[in-house]
Amino acid sequence: MRFLLLFASVSALFVAGYLTVLYGFTAYEEVQAELVVATARIKPATLPYMLPALAHTAMRYATLRGIIALVLAGSVMALVAVGRRGGRREMRRLCREVVRAFRHMGRVRQELTQMEKWTAGLFLLLMLVMRYWFLRNISFDPDEMVSLDYFARHGARLTAGFYQLPNNHVLYNVLGAALLRLAPPATDPELMVRLPSFVLGMVGTGLVYAALTCFTSFRVATFTVCYVQLVPMSMGYAITARGYGLQATCVYALFLAVVLLLRGPSYHRLAWAVVITSSLLGFYLIPTFIYPFLSLGAGLVGGAWWQGRGWVRVVQALVAGATVLVLTGLLYLPVGLLSGWSTLLANPYVAQLSAQEFWKLLGPYYLWGTAGELFGQQLVTVPLLLLLLSCGMLAIRYWAPLRYWPVAAVAWVGLVGPLPLLMAQRVFAPARTLHYVVFFGLLLAAFLFEAVVRRLHLPARVAWLLGGVLVAGYAGYRVPRQVNDLELNLVRRARAERAYRWMQQQHPRRVFTNAQIYHAYLQHLELALRLPPLPLYLAGDGPAIGPYDYLMLKRGSALPVWAAQLPYRLAYQQTDLLIYRLATEAPTEPAN
């Protein structure tokens, strides 16, 4: 318990210090000016939703700085108090546990055969090459553009307190803002804001791979991590400038820490440190971390109670959980006091349903559709998932090695755990917020595979051959389709670049558009490629006050009422875009 109190104090000190750097030396007038500019720029991206006004005032900003100062002072006093009662000794023990853990992973690596070492190295190299190819060849998607254009480019201070859209994955965009500030002016901003996903994702995957090998076996860890890289969403989020990929890594770290706590007293300081750190980072990336946090927390408490260590572990879990929730609240305090708590807690894209509508659509619409997005073809994956969660668990319990069972039990809780919370909320969370559950499903599938191999007494070479054939077959099916899906953004960007080049050659004075996606792409290109801005006016962003010399309209949409009587002529067209020019002298022939 002393260690938990000590680590809670250290965590509070880090959080308060971080917020002090952002807000402790900046006057309200400067922050207010940044928020006003950011609000005006983000408005076109929020249409057709009318977002509430920001809540910042001089008093609320003073309150924010006062709370930060109190927490900073309180954490220092708590560290002094705990430090006098063995705090330094606890930190030395934590450091020793970290060293022992890395040495243990090193010993496990040394125990691998030469072929297994070559397999692990080849797999990690292929994963690095695949991710690097995606990094350099896959275009920015609209969500990434929002993250860069409306949050990260404005700096870390603005990003930490501005939350007009749930697209602001705060920690990720703060990292992106820091990299943009440190990078030379000529650096590609798209590459810079993608680097955290690419670099930290590779490091996290390597550590999860090594730790999972220690907890299970090399074959289970290899098949699990390999399959996770091939599922539909993992490829994209491994390199995109969004928080989902890093949040998944935090979930895996929390899962492994829970397993470590259930295995016994060894490394318990390290495990609690990982629980608190990974949870804080996961929450600060995206608030939807509440789903794995509660699921795996319930797994920890239930597992400890089953093992006969209930009250001790429950009290420790409550202390760690309270630390995480309180410090998460502190991290989001700038959002609450500057933007307003409603902007954080009310997602305009996810509405609570009525009980009748929720239960009617839960199975045939939400669960069926989400399974397809996460795992692939539902006609195959849904029956296999149901079989895995029922009979498969019995096979793992009685056929697989005994050491697998605690890991499998926690993975089962992690896979099905979000469902009760979704039912309590009566919401259909987007599949991307739950894509981490794929890891748990594939880990259970790997355990089941090992159970069947052991039951049938198959030789190791045969087991590797079967697993390799399954991986190769799935990769051959999945990778080309994923590339095709991700290349859709390349097509969109190419169309936007062609439209920009044509429009720039016309030297327009005023351009009206109802094509919101083109408006977003064109504004992003101006930032990313440092191009001269076009004088765009988006429909719905204030009254349409003419005259406009060009109309940029979605194909299939009619001319605005106020433009119907004016001599507009089609001047340029693409698959999904029509551009009209106001004919002041002679009509213009349509151009492609």
mmCIF file with all atom_site columns, N, CA and C in Angstrom, residues 33 36 53 65 89 122 282 322 345 385 392 458 489 504 526:
data_model
loop_
_atom_site.group_PDB
_atom_site.id
_atom_site.type_symbol
_atom_site.label_atom_id
_atom_site.label_alt_id
_atom_site.label_comp_id
_atom_site.label_asym_id
_atom_site.label_entity_id
_atom_site.label_seq_id
_atom_site.pdbx_PDB_ins_code
_atom_site.Cartn_x
_atom_site.Cartn_y
_atom_site.Cartn_z
_atom_site.occupancy
_atom_site.B_iso_or_equiv
_atom_site.pdbx_formal_charge
_atom_site.auth_seq_id
_atom_site.auth_comp_id
_atom_site.auth_asym_id
_atom_site.auth_atom_id
_atom_site.pdbx_PDB_model_num
ATOM 1  N N  . ALA A 1 33  ? -7.340  34.512  -26.721 1.00 0.00 ? 33  ALA A N  1
ATOM 2  C CA . ALA A 1 33  ? -7.145  34.809  -28.142 1.00 0.00 ? 33  ALA A CA 1
ATOM 3  C C  . ALA A 1 33  ? -6.937  33.524  -28.942 1.00 0.00 ? 33  ALA A C  1
ATOM 4  N N  . VAL A 1 36  ? -10.351 31.751  -29.342 1.00 0.00 ? 36  VAL A N  1
ATOM 5  C CA . VAL A 1 36  ? -11.241 32.442  -30.284 1.00 0.00 ? 36  VAL A CA 1
ATOM 6  C C  . VAL A 1 36  ? -10.856 32.107  -31.721 1.00 0.00 ? 36  VAL A C  1
ATOM 7  N N  . ALA A 1 53  ? -21.102 27.195  -27.214 1.00 0.00 ? 53  ALA A N  1
ATOM 8  C CA . ALA A 1 53  ? -20.008 28.148  -27.036 1.00 0.00 ? 53  ALA A CA 1
ATOM 9  C C  . ALA A 1 53  ? -19.057 27.653  -25.950 1.00 0.00 ? 53  ALA A C  1
ATOM 10 N N  . ARG A 1 65  ? -5.662  27.502  -12.824 1.00 0.00 ? 65  ARG A N  1
ATOM 11 C CA . ARG A 1 65  ? -4.286  27.679  -12.361 1.00 0.00 ? 65  ARG A CA 1
ATOM 12 C C  . ARG A 1 65  ? -4.174  27.468  -10.854 1.00 0.00 ? 65  ARG A C  1
ATOM 13 N N  . ARG A 1 89  ? 13.150  3.507   -0.366  1.00 0.00 ? 89  ARG A N  1
ATOM 14 C CA . ARG A 1 89  ? 13.332  2.064   -0.443  1.00 0.00 ? 89  ARG A CA 1
ATOM 15 C C  . ARG A 1 89  ? 12.353  1.447   -1.430  1.00 0.00 ? 89  ARG A C  1
ATOM 16 N N  . LEU A 1 122 ? 12.557  -12.013 -38.193 1.00 0.00 ? 122 LEU A N  1
ATOM 17 C CA . LEU A 1 122 ? 11.950  -11.832 -39.510 1.00 0.00 ? 122 LEU A CA 1
ATOM 18 C C  . LEU A 1 122 ? 10.562  -11.220 -39.396 1.00 0.00 ? 122 LEU A C  1
ATOM 19 N N  . GLY A 1 282 ? -3.805  5.937   -21.450 1.00 0.00 ? 282 GLY A N  1
ATOM 20 C CA . GLY A 1 282 ? -4.941  5.514   -22.264 1.00 0.00 ? 282 GLY A CA 1
ATOM 21 C C  . GLY A 1 282 ? -6.118  6.453   -22.166 1.00 0.00 ? 282 GLY A C  1
ATOM 22 N N  . ALA A 1 322 ? -8.819  4.793   -8.033  1.00 0.00 ? 322 ALA A N  1
ATOM 23 C CA . ALA A 1 322 ? -9.115  6.171   -7.631  1.00 0.00 ? 322 ALA A CA 1
ATOM 24 C C  . ALA A 1 322 ? -8.007  7.116   -8.082  1.00 0.00 ? 322 ALA A C  1
ATOM 25 N N  . LEU A 1 345 ? -18.138 15.376  -22.433 1.00 0.00 ? 345 LEU A N  1
ATOM 26 C CA . LEU A 1 345 ? -19.027 14.274  -22.046 1.00 0.00 ? 345 LEU A CA 1
ATOM 27 C C  . LEU A 1 345 ? -20.129 14.017  -23.058 1.00 0.00 ? 345 LEU A C  1
ATOM 28 N N  . LEU A 1 385 ? -16.446 -16.998 -33.171 1.00 0.00 ? 385 LEU A N  1
ATOM 29 C CA . LEU A 1 385 ? -16.351 -16.275 -31.904 1.00 0.00 ? 385 LEU A CA 1
ATOM 30 C C  . LEU A 1 385 ? -17.254 -16.888 -30.845 1.00 0.00 ? 385 LEU A C  1
ATOM 31 N N  . GLY A 1 392 ? -14.783 -23.297 -26.646 1.00 0.00 ? 392 GLY A N  1
ATOM 32 C CA . GLY A 1 392 ? -13.349 -23.074 -26.755 1.00 0.00 ? 392 GLY A CA 1
ATOM 33 C C  . GLY A 1 392 ? -12.696 -22.845 -25.409 1.00 0.00 ? 392 GLY A C  1
ATOM 34 N N  . LEU A 1 458 ? 0.264   -33.415 -31.693 1.00 0.00 ? 458 LEU A N  1
ATOM 35 C CA . LEU A 1 458 ? 0.902   -33.070 -32.957 1.00 0.00 ? 458 LEU A CA 1
ATOM 36 C C  . LEU A 1 458 ? 2.345   -32.643 -32.714 1.00 0.00 ? 458 LEU A C  1
ATOM 37 N N  . ASN A 1 489 ? -8.278  6.999   -49.768 1.00 0.00 ? 489 ASN A N  1
ATOM 38 C CA . ASN A 1 489 ? -7.861  8.341   -49.372 1.00 0.00 ? 489 ASN A CA 1
ATOM 39 C C  . ASN A 1 489 ? -6.901  8.954   -50.386 1.00 0.00 ? 489 ASN A C  1
ATOM 40 N N  . GLN A 1 504 ? -6.769  27.323  -58.833 1.00 0.00 ? 504 GLN A N  1
ATOM 41 C CA . GLN A 1 504 ? -5.724  28.320  -58.624 1.00 0.00 ? 504 GLN A CA 1
ATOM 42 C C  . GLN A 1 504 ? -5.350  29.018  -59.930 1.00 0.00 ? 504 GLN A C  1
ATOM 43 N N  . GLU A 1 526 ? -3.423  23.382  -48.359 1.00 0.00 ? 526 GLU A N  1
ATOM 44 C CA . GLU A 1 526 ? -2.783  24.688  -48.186 1.00 0.00 ? 526 GLU A CA 1
ATOM 45 C C  . GLU A 1 526 ? -1.808  24.667  -47.018 1.00 0.00 ? 526 GLU A C  1
#
